XYZ file of N, CA and C in Angstrom:
726
model
N -22.507 1.341 11.017
C -21.569 0.828 10.008
C -20.497 -0.011 10.739
N -20.150 -1.137 10.170
C -19.215 -2.020 10.811
C -18.174 -2.554 9.760
N -16.963 -2.835 10.283
C -15.931 -3.477 9.488
C -15.442 -4.731 10.210
N -15.627 -5.878 9.580
C -15.122 -7.162 10.099
C -13.906 -7.582 9.351
N -12.893 -8.072 10.118
C -11.715 -8.671 9.532
C -11.884 -10.141 9.591
N -11.774 -10.824 8.443
C -12.045 -12.270 8.312
C -10.725 -13.022 8.105
N -10.529 -14.060 8.904
C -9.325 -14.903 8.814
C -9.577 -16.053 7.906
N -8.829 -16.159 6.813
C -9.032 -17.271 5.835
C -7.859 -18.194 5.837
N -7.192 -18.360 6.998
C -6.089 -19.297 7.116
C -4.759 -18.587 7.262
N -3.701 -19.385 7.460
C -2.355 -18.885 7.609
C -1.375 -19.648 6.764
N -0.216 -19.025 6.529
C 0.854 -19.695 5.825
C 2.103 -19.737 6.731
N 2.747 -20.848 6.682
C 3.935 -21.083 7.498
C 5.172 -21.268 6.625
N 6.340 -20.870 7.115
C 6.603 -20.314 8.480
C 6.160 -18.856 8.563
N 5.978 -18.446 9.815
C 5.738 -17.013 10.053
C 4.343 -16.631 10.419
N 3.408 -17.580 10.477
C 1.969 -17.253 10.813
C 1.471 -16.165 9.901
N 1.752 -16.252 8.593
C 1.341 -15.214 7.633
C -0.155 -15.290 7.415
N -0.930 -14.248 7.723
C -2.380 -14.368 7.570
C -2.854 -14.158 6.134
N -3.949 -14.845 5.837
C -4.679 -14.614 4.582
C -6.028 -14.038 5.021
N -6.360 -12.872 4.527
C -7.465 -12.064 5.078
C -8.493 -11.747 4.022
N -9.696 -11.500 4.543
C -10.787 -10.844 3.768
C -11.454 -9.852 4.689
N -12.426 -9.123 4.174
C -13.037 -8.078 4.970
C -14.548 -8.013 4.598
N -15.324 -7.626 5.610
C -16.729 -7.440 5.358
C -17.174 -6.116 5.914
N -17.740 -5.268 5.107
C -18.261 -3.935 5.507
C -19.762 -3.962 5.434
N -20.416 -3.618 6.589
C -21.835 -3.456 6.573
C -22.106 -1.951 6.702
N -22.684 -1.368 5.685
C -22.885 0.067 5.620
C -24.158 0.486 6.337
N -24.280 1.781 6.575
C -25.488 2.280 7.255
C -26.753 2.093 6.436
N -26.585 1.980 5.096
C -27.792 1.780 4.264
C -28.093 0.344 4.039
N -27.462 -0.545 4.787
C -27.810 -1.979 4.728
C -27.139 -2.796 3.677
N -26.096 -2.198 3.067
C -25.362 -2.924 2.004
C -24.231 -3.750 2.644
N -24.102 -5.030 2.249
C -23.031 -5.905 2.702
C -21.964 -5.955 1.586
N -20.779 -5.442 1.909
C -19.669 -5.450 0.948
C -18.594 -6.367 1.433
N -18.340 -7.421 0.682
C -17.242 -8.358 0.956
C -16.033 -8.077 0.152
N -14.887 -8.037 0.752
C -13.624 -7.851 0.022
C -12.844 -9.166 0.042
N -12.772 -9.818 -1.104
C -12.031 -11.087 -1.306
C -12.687 -12.248 -0.643
N -12.313 -13.447 -1.115
C -12.958 -14.645 -0.672
C -12.029 -15.742 -0.219
N -10.731 -15.487 -0.174
C -9.749 -16.420 0.388
C -9.428 -17.577 -0.561
N -8.709 -18.546 0.009
C -8.312 -19.724 -0.748
C -9.529 -20.550 -1.175
N -9.413 -21.331 -2.226
C -10.527 -22.260 -2.571
C -10.890 -23.142 -1.380
N -12.162 -23.355 -1.167
C -12.587 -24.147 -0.025
C -12.131 -25.596 -0.153
N -11.849 -26.028 -1.368
C -11.284 -27.431 -1.559
C -9.952 -27.588 -0.862
N -9.271 -26.486 -0.549
C -7.981 -26.598 0.116
C -8.056 -27.069 1.544
N -9.225 -27.041 2.140
C -9.360 -27.552 3.470
C -8.938 -29.059 3.493
N -9.456 -29.800 2.513
C -9.140 -31.226 2.381
C -7.896 -31.504 1.538
N -7.636 -30.612 0.616
C -6.550 -30.838 -0.322
C -5.746 -29.552 -0.571
N -4.967 -29.115 0.474
C -4.266 -27.867 0.358
C -3.203 -27.868 -0.740
N -3.150 -26.769 -1.470
C -2.119 -26.561 -2.519
C -1.134 -25.531 -1.975
N -0.006 -25.982 -1.524
C 0.923 -25.080 -0.823
C 1.680 -24.197 -1.760
N 1.755 -22.906 -1.454
C 2.543 -21.959 -2.290
C 4.034 -22.336 -2.195
N 4.848 -21.971 -3.141
C 6.241 -22.289 -3.133
C 6.911 -21.790 -1.847
N 7.556 -22.721 -1.119
C 8.294 -22.371 0.060
C 7.460 -22.163 1.277
N 6.124 -22.331 1.193
C 5.254 -22.088 2.320
C 4.302 -23.341 2.501
N 3.804 -23.462 3.710
C 2.784 -24.490 4.008
C 1.508 -23.772 4.416
N 0.447 -24.114 3.727
C -0.853 -23.517 3.988
C -1.577 -24.272 5.073
N -2.110 -23.533 6.008
C -2.956 -24.072 7.069
C -4.366 -23.463 6.953
N -5.318 -24.297 6.589
C -6.683 -23.810 6.447
C -7.632 -24.841 7.017
N -8.403 -24.458 8.059
C -9.330 -25.284 8.727
C -10.735 -25.046 8.228
N -11.730 -25.889 8.488
C -13.097 -25.614 8.056
C -13.613 -24.257 8.453
N -13.225 -23.831 9.633
C -13.724 -22.472 10.106
C -13.033 -21.310 9.422
N -12.030 -21.618 8.555
C -11.337 -20.548 7.817
C -11.940 -20.268 6.427
N -12.998 -20.976 6.059
C -13.606 -20.757 4.748
C -14.444 -19.499 4.796
N -14.707 -18.902 3.675
C -15.543 -17.710 3.629
C -16.935 -17.971 4.112
N -17.491 -19.131 3.802
C -18.823 -19.455 4.273
C -18.869 -19.463 5.783
N -17.889 -20.138 6.411
C -17.851 -20.237 7.883
C -17.642 -18.875 8.518
N -16.751 -18.067 7.915
C -16.527 -16.713 8.531
C -17.739 -15.834 8.381
N -18.419 -15.922 7.300
C -19.662 -15.135 7.154
C -20.726 -15.640 8.165
N -20.810 -16.961 8.339
C -21.777 -17.540 9.283
C -21.492 -17.023 10.726
N -20.244 -16.789 11.050
C -19.857 -16.359 12.390
C -20.446 -14.992 12.699
N -20.844 -14.222 11.672
C -21.453 -12.912 11.901
C -22.880 -12.881 11.367
N -23.492 -14.057 11.183
C -24.857 -14.159 10.865
C -25.216 -13.960 9.420
N -24.247 -14.188 8.492
C -24.498 -13.966 7.058
C -24.226 -15.217 6.232
N -24.835 -15.282 5.073
C -24.545 -16.317 4.088
C -24.085 -15.653 2.797
N -23.554 -16.388 1.873
C -23.153 -15.778 0.597
C -24.278 -15.010 -0.112
N -25.513 -15.459 0.054
C -26.602 -14.781 -0.619
C -26.897 -13.392 -0.010
N -26.312 -13.111 1.162
C -26.547 -11.802 1.773
C -25.564 -10.762 1.268
N -24.600 -11.170 0.469
C -23.559 -10.247 0.021
C -24.098 -9.480 -1.230
N -24.090 -8.168 -1.136
C -24.538 -7.328 -2.227
C -23.413 -7.051 -3.243
N -22.252 -6.739 -2.695
C -21.092 -6.351 -3.520
C -19.878 -7.184 -3.080
N -19.213 -7.804 -4.035
C -17.948 -8.475 -3.765
C -16.809 -7.663 -4.455
N -15.983 -7.058 -3.644
C -14.841 -6.309 -4.181
C -13.683 -7.298 -4.467
N -13.219 -7.388 -5.665
C -12.139 -8.274 -6.029
C -10.872 -7.425 -6.005
N -10.091 -7.510 -5.007
C -8.819 -6.721 -4.918
C -7.943 -7.121 -6.085
N -7.848 -8.454 -6.330
C -7.199 -8.998 -7.504
C -7.445 -10.473 -7.521
N -7.034 -11.179 -8.537
C -7.464 -12.583 -8.738
C -6.415 -13.589 -8.442
N -5.422 -13.340 -7.593
C -4.526 -14.337 -7.031
C -5.349 -15.359 -6.270
N -4.832 -16.575 -6.191
C -5.583 -17.710 -5.632
C -6.054 -17.436 -4.159
N -5.277 -16.743 -3.384
C -5.600 -16.560 -1.959
C -6.629 -15.467 -1.784
N -7.043 -14.785 -2.869
C -7.981 -13.704 -2.773
C -9.296 -13.974 -3.538
N -9.285 -14.937 -4.400
C -10.418 -15.178 -5.304
C -10.886 -16.642 -5.332
N -10.653 -17.371 -4.276
C -10.868 -18.821 -4.344
C -12.329 -19.291 -4.212
N -13.245 -18.308 -3.972
C -14.633 -18.728 -3.766
C -15.629 -17.782 -4.458
N -15.183 -17.156 -5.484
C -16.062 -16.195 -6.199
C -17.329 -16.895 -6.712
N -17.186 -18.161 -7.004
C -18.339 -18.926 -7.586
C -19.511 -18.984 -6.618
N -19.299 -18.697 -5.326
C -20.377 -18.769 -4.367
C -21.248 -17.507 -4.332
N -20.930 -16.532 -5.195
C -21.576 -15.234 -5.102
C -22.231 -14.775 -6.396
N -23.053 -15.635 -7.021
C -23.676 -15.246 -8.279
C -24.730 -14.122 -8.118
N -25.189 -13.911 -6.902
C -26.170 -12.868 -6.625
C -25.548 -11.508 -6.359
N -24.244 -11.435 -6.217
C -23.557 -10.184 -5.901
C -23.055 -9.464 -7.148
N -22.786 -8.226 -7.017
C -22.038 -7.482 -8.077
C -20.539 -7.576 -7.724
N -19.758 -8.122 -8.637
C -18.301 -8.287 -8.417
C -17.577 -7.084 -9.060
N -16.891 -6.318 -8.270
C -16.289 -5.106 -8.745
C -14.780 -5.278 -8.846
N -14.221 -5.032 -10.001
C -12.801 -5.256 -10.249
C -12.293 -4.176 -11.211
N -11.027 -3.858 -11.106
C -10.423 -2.869 -12.044
C -10.381 -3.513 -13.439
N -10.797 -2.747 -14.446
C -10.852 -3.237 -15.809
C -9.447 -3.773 -16.269
N -8.419 -3.057 -15.960
C -7.088 -3.495 -16.381
C -6.760 -4.899 -15.882
N -7.089 -5.137 -14.608
C -6.789 -6.397 -14.033
C -7.650 -7.531 -14.640
N -8.934 -7.256 -14.748
C -9.890 -8.275 -15.280
C -9.474 -8.678 -16.699
N -9.174 -7.704 -17.535
C -8.811 -7.982 -18.929
C -7.513 -8.759 -19.011
N -6.561 -8.471 -18.099
C -5.328 -9.229 -18.075
C -5.596 -10.708 -17.736
N -6.397 -10.921 -16.701
C -6.709 -12.306 -16.274
C -7.571 -12.978 -17.311
N -8.584 -12.317 -17.812
C -9.490 -12.916 -18.801
C -8.742 -13.245 -20.058
N -7.713 -12.475 -20.365
C -6.915 -12.734 -21.557
C -6.038 -13.953 -21.477
N -5.976 -14.579 -20.334
C -5.271 -15.861 -20.215
C -3.956 -15.833 -19.558
N -3.612 -14.745 -18.802
C -2.309 -14.736 -18.147
C -2.218 -15.970 -17.247
N -1.109 -16.628 -17.297
C -0.986 -17.917 -16.511
C -1.018 -17.735 -15.001
N -0.716 -16.547 -14.507
C -0.742 -16.344 -13.025
C -2.131 -16.593 -12.495
N -3.166 -16.283 -13.263
C -4.516 -16.383 -12.781
C -5.290 -17.577 -13.369
N -4.554 -18.485 -14.010
C -5.231 -19.595 -14.711
C -5.660 -20.702 -13.776
N -4.871 -20.924 -12.689
C -5.191 -22.046 -11.766
C -6.572 -21.933 -11.218
N -6.972 -20.707 -10.923
C -8.223 -20.452 -10.218
C -9.328 -20.025 -11.173
N -9.093 -20.106 -12.468
C -10.011 -19.512 -13.453
C -11.401 -20.132 -13.391
N -11.451 -21.453 -13.186
C -12.754 -22.107 -13.176
C -13.653 -21.625 -12.023
N -13.067 -20.885 -11.083
C -13.847 -20.348 -9.943
C -14.248 -18.886 -10.205
N -13.347 -18.045 -10.729
C -13.670 -16.650 -10.879
C -14.264 -16.318 -12.274
N -14.045 -17.208 -13.252
C -14.549 -16.902 -14.635
C -15.706 -17.753 -14.996
N -16.865 -17.449 -14.442
C -18.076 -18.209 -14.689
C -19.127 -17.291 -15.337
N -19.958 -17.833 -16.231
C -20.898 -16.972 -16.974
C -21.982 -16.346 -16.103
N -22.258 -16.947 -14.922
C -23.308 -16.426 -14.080
C -22.813 -15.374 -13.074
N -21.538 -15.014 -13.125
C -21.026 -14.018 -12.223
C -21.131 -12.632 -12.874
N -21.589 -11.682 -12.104
C -21.900 -10.367 -12.558
C -20.782 -9.396 -12.235
N -19.847 -9.237 -13.162
C -18.685 -8.397 -12.976
C -19.011 -6.942 -13.424
N -18.555 -6.017 -12.616
C -18.582 -4.568 -12.965
C -17.141 -4.117 -13.079
N -16.770 -3.643 -14.227
C -15.418 -3.190 -14.465
C -15.285 -1.699 -14.250
N -14.325 -1.285 -13.400
C -14.135 0.095 -13.135
C -12.694 0.501 -13.517
N -12.502 1.792 -13.606
C -11.183 2.306 -13.968
C -10.776 3.396 -12.982
N -9.729 3.122 -12.169
C -9.236 4.114 -11.258
C -10.019 4.177 -9.945
N -9.723 5.157 -9.135
C -10.394 5.355 -7.859
C -11.910 5.556 -8.091
N -12.702 4.874 -7.216
C -14.152 4.828 -7.418
C -14.834 4.873 -6.109
N -15.829 5.779 -5.924
C -16.709 5.747 -4.782
C -17.661 4.600 -4.994
N -17.660 3.612 -4.058
C -18.395 2.405 -4.235
C -19.829 2.485 -3.686
N -19.894 2.773 -2.401
C -21.189 2.974 -1.706
C -20.910 3.801 -0.472
N -21.923 4.060 0.327
C -21.743 4.978 1.439
C -20.602 4.587 2.350
N -19.575 5.398 2.406
C -18.476 5.178 3.296
C -17.392 4.249 2.781
N -17.476 3.806 1.561
C -16.513 2.872 1.007
C -16.002 3.388 -0.363
N -14.680 3.536 -0.484
C -14.046 3.983 -1.719
C -13.005 2.967 -2.132
N -12.943 2.653 -3.426
C -11.979 1.779 -3.957
C -10.790 2.645 -4.530
N -9.566 2.160 -4.300
C -8.383 2.889 -4.713
C -7.612 2.018 -5.665
N -7.325 2.502 -6.868
C -6.492 1.749 -7.790
C -5.047 1.804 -7.290
N -4.482 0.618 -7.028
C -3.111 0.532 -6.491
C -2.331 -0.525 -7.206
N -2.435 -0.458 -8.545
C -1.683 -1.452 -9.365
C -0.196 -1.394 -9.107
N 0.392 -2.543 -9.078
C 1.855 -2.694 -8.833
C 2.157 -4.123 -8.398
N 1.596 -4.515 -7.289
C 1.723 -5.943 -6.863
C 1.288 -6.809 -8.052
N 0.167 -6.470 -8.626
C -0.239 -6.981 -9.963
C -0.903 -5.740 -10.641
N -0.918 -5.731 -11.985
C -1.622 -4.658 -12.667
C -3.095 -4.621 -12.302
N -3.634 -3.428 -11.967
C -5.043 -3.302 -11.650
C -5.426 -3.772 -10.281
N -4.445 -3.946 -9.361
C -4.768 -4.230 -8.000
C -5.585 -3.066 -7.418
N -6.452 -3.358 -6.433
C -7.164 -2.241 -5.771
C -7.213 -2.466 -4.251
N -7.113 -1.346 -3.548
C -7.217 -1.316 -2.101
C -8.552 -0.663 -1.730
N -8.915 -0.615 -0.464
C -10.255 -0.147 -0.047
C -10.117 0.797 1.143
N -10.754 1.940 1.031
C -10.839 2.936 2.093
C -12.262 2.851 2.695
N -12.318 2.624 4.001
C -13.598 2.533 4.702
C -13.630 3.645 5.745
N -14.629 4.491 5.619
C -14.764 5.633 6.602
C -15.765 5.216 7.640
N -15.248 4.833 8.838
C -16.148 4.374 9.931
C -16.454 5.569 10.851
N -17.682 5.628 11.366
C -18.095 6.808 12.155
C -17.416 6.959 13.455
N -17.070 5.815 14.095
C -16.439 5.918 15.429
C -14.928 5.695 15.388
N -14.491 4.657 14.664
C -13.061 4.396 14.578
C -12.329 5.493 13.771
N -13.038 5.962 12.687
C -12.400 6.829 11.741
C -12.021 6.081 10.481
N -11.341 6.704 9.570
C -10.971 6.032 8.287
C -10.038 4.845 8.556
N -10.371 3.725 7.846
C -9.519 2.529 7.877
C -9.140 2.233 6.462
N -7.882 2.076 6.161
C -7.363 1.805 4.818
C -6.961 0.351 4.751
N -7.614 -0.432 3.933
C -7.272 -1.818 3.696
C -6.322 -1.867 2.485
N -5.023 -2.008 2.781
C -3.992 -1.938 1.730
C -4.033 -3.127 0.835
N -4.477 -4.281 1.402
C -4.436 -5.590 0.753
C -2.979 -5.836 0.300
N -2.723 -6.242 -0.902
C -1.363 -6.638 -1.279
C -0.560 -5.464 -1.901
N -1.123 -4.266 -1.920
C -0.308 -3.117 -2.311
C 0.785 -2.881 -1.342
N 0.523 -3.128 -0.044
C 1.520 -3.147 0.997
C 1.200 -4.335 1.862
N 2.007 -5.402 1.774
C 1.658 -6.651 2.449
C 2.052 -6.711 3.896
N 3.072 -5.868 4.282
C 3.576 -5.876 5.641
C 4.033 -4.419 5.988
N 3.866 -4.062 7.256
C 4.251 -2.749 7.652
C 5.714 -2.410 7.300
N 6.558 -3.437 7.333
C 7.983 -3.225 6.993
C 8.175 -2.776 5.530
N 7.133 -2.876 4.721
C 7.180 -2.514 3.344
C 6.470 -1.211 3.029
N 6.152 -0.424 4.069
C 5.266 0.728 3.926
C 5.983 1.921 3.359
N 7.345 1.955 3.408
C 8.098 3.056 2.886
C 8.364 2.782 1.413
N 7.881 3.685 0.518
C 8.023 3.469 -0.905
C 9.468 3.425 -1.387
N 10.355 4.196 -0.737
C 11.723 4.314 -1.144
C 12.542 3.089 -0.784
N 12.192 2.468 0.350
C 13.052 1.390 0.885
C 12.401 0.010 0.850
N 11.132 -0.036 0.441
C 10.443 -1.341 0.531
C 11.085 -2.426 -0.276
N 11.043 -3.632 0.276
C 11.545 -4.799 -0.378
C 10.587 -5.231 -1.502
N 11.159 -5.668 -2.587
C 10.321 -6.296 -3.639
C 10.130 -7.715 -3.242
N 8.857 -8.172 -3.216
C 8.547 -9.525 -2.777
C 8.493 -10.446 -3.953
N 8.666 -11.770 -3.694
C 8.667 -12.742 -4.760
C 7.354 -12.775 -5.558
N 6.232 -12.417 -4.882
C 4.952 -12.390 -5.580
C 4.618 -11.086 -6.247
N 5.490 -10.096 -6.093
C 5.251 -8.830 -6.780
C 5.523 -8.951 -8.291
N 4.719 -8.304 -9.088
C 4.795 -8.365 -10.549
C 6.153 -7.907 -10.990
N 6.751 -8.674 -11.904
C 8.103 -8.286 -12.388
C 8.324 -8.770 -13.800
N 7.488 -8.198 -14.690
C 7.559 -8.619 -16.121
C 8.112 -7.532 -17.027
N 8.374 -6.349 -16.513
C 8.894 -5.269 -17.311
C 9.780 -4.385 -16.465
N 10.648 -3.563 -17.065
C 11.516 -2.636 -16.289
C 10.726 -1.601 -15.476
N 9.458 -1.336 -15.862
C 8.671 -0.346 -15.183
C 7.919 -0.868 -13.952
N 7.887 -2.144 -13.728
C 7.072 -2.753 -12.708
C 7.501 -2.313 -11.317
N 8.805 -2.239 -11.049
C 9.218 -1.801 -9.693
C 8.748 -0.405 -9.392
N 8.877 0.490 -10.360
C 8.440 1.846 -10.194
C 6.936 1.919 -9.841
N 6.175 1.063 -10.513
C 4.712 1.096 -10.250
C 4.418 0.562 -8.864
N 5.145 -0.418 -8.433
C 4.960 -0.975 -7.099
C 5.288 0.126 -6.078
N 6.377 0.837 -6.262
C 6.705 1.895 -5.330
C 5.706 3.036 -5.407
N 5.150 3.320 -6.545
C 4.181 4.372 -6.616
C 2.886 3.985 -5.929
N 2.432 2.744 -5.991
C 1.237 2.329 -5.296
C 1.495 2.282 -3.786
N 2.699 1.984 -3.363
C 3.078 2.024 -1.941
C 2.999 3.460 -1.438
N 3.527 4.410 -2.259
C 3.469 5.782 -1.893
C 2.003 6.302 -1.818
N 1.208 5.852 -2.733
C -0.196 6.244 -2.708
C -0.924 5.811 -1.440
N -0.629 4.645 -0.981
C -1.194 4.143 0.284
C -0.807 5.095 1.420
N 0.512 5.470 1.476
C 0.973 6.366 2.528
C 0.275 7.742 2.419
N 0.127 8.215 1.211
C -0.440 9.545 0.986
C -1.934 9.579 1.371
N -2.662 8.549 0.963
C -4.096 8.491 1.311
C -4.250 8.389 2.794
N -3.409 7.581 3.480
C -3.503 7.440 4.917
C -3.235 8.767 5.598
N -2.293 9.541 5.130
C -1.998 10.834 5.706
C -3.074 11.800 5.423
N -3.629 11.849 4.179
C -4.681 12.796 3.805
C -5.949 12.522 4.626
N -6.263 11.283 4.789
C -7.499 10.936 5.469
C -7.328 10.908 6.994
N -6.080 11.029 7.463
C -5.780 10.878 8.857
C -6.325 9.523 9.326
N -5.911 8.475 8.639
C -6.412 7.119 8.866
C -6.140 6.692 10.299
N -7.149 6.091 10.944
C -6.990 5.543 12.244
C -6.198 4.266 12.176
N -6.275 3.560 11.054
C -5.661 2.270 10.930
C -5.401 1.971 9.459
N -4.197 1.485 9.170
C -3.909 0.898 7.867
C -3.697 -0.586 8.096
N -4.519 -1.405 7.446
C -4.394 -2.865 7.581
C -3.587 -3.406 6.425
N -2.443 -3.989 6.723
C -1.542 -4.492 5.701
C -1.948 -5.922 5.349
N -1.716 -6.349 4.127
C -2.354 -7.549 3.567
C -1.959 -8.847 4.229
N -0.671 -8.972 4.596
C -0.227 -10.286 5.133
C 0.791 -10.082 6.307
N 0.457 -9.182 7.214
C 1.335 -8.773 8.273
C 0.994 -9.603 9.534
N 1.804 -10.581 9.841
C 1.490 -11.499 10.975
C 1.503 -10.728 12.291
N 2.459 -9.841 12.506
C 2.542 -9.134 13.780
C 1.323 -8.249 13.991
N 0.962 -7.521 12.930
C -0.198 -6.642 13.061
C -1.487 -7.445 13.252
N -1.653 -8.493 12.445
C -2.840 -9.328 12.447
C -3.141 -9.830 13.859
N -2.112 -10.237 14.542
C -2.321 -10.761 15.878
C -2.858 -9.729 16.853
N -2.750 -8.462 16.528
C -3.198 -7.401 17.453
C -4.533 -6.804 17.051
N -5.069 -7.169 15.875
C -6.302 -6.595 15.407
C -7.547 -7.335 15.879
N -8.670 -6.646 15.902
C -9.933 -7.312 16.181
C -10.392 -8.085 14.968
N -10.702 -9.360 15.186
C -11.133 -10.216 14.081
C -12.518 -10.740 14.363
N -13.286 -10.963 13.271
C -14.649 -11.429 13.365
C -14.769 -12.611 14.326
N -15.790 -12.606 15.180
C -17.022 -11.754 15.129
C -16.866 -10.395 15.762
N -15.676 -10.043 16.311
C -15.500 -8.672 16.728
C -15.383 -7.754 15.517
N -15.527 -6.429 15.732
C -15.595 -5.523 14.609
C -15.111 -4.153 15.012
N -14.858 -3.340 13.963
C -14.656 -1.937 14.114
C -15.900 -1.178 13.629
N -16.186 -0.074 14.275
C -17.379 0.714 13.913
C -17.126 2.207 13.930
């Protein structure tokens, strides 16, 4: 069993990473978590407010999969942590995979929320096979999905139980940086959901859940979603954790 960390580009200032993940299970299942920015951004980058996106040809999901000997057709399951542009930009390349997303999140996006509209022509296609789940879900051998809504409703994180490294918790955007790992003191980020008075409490609750799962599982590693300092120290594909 292997876990690959995939680099899908950076945002400046701050060398902020955009990441995806590939899990190869003992039973031969290839599980991809997120697909990065739209590949069209290589030639025509759309910069987030206040940031400059840097994405080279080798930062596309196709190139990163190729670096470990895979193509999009080799992916059995695509875990959609959520449908923000930097996480769902190439879902259209995976019509042969089962796309797994929290029902709450999918219905929010499918219902036309403007946050997810820019990328809709990529993630909302009739030939994509979505599986809607509710709450924490055992996905396949050694992989569990955790409902961590807060950053956006229906966000999900991923717990990977590796035989040698031990449990690895992919927080994704539930906790974007290690400095935000304390539920009581964490900063609310500009991209965190803020449409009702209850949203901050939900963000803090999902942050606390990440901490509790990490403690319960005695996680060897918690990978934060956009942590430049941590990312620089991690093994990235074609290296892997096992």
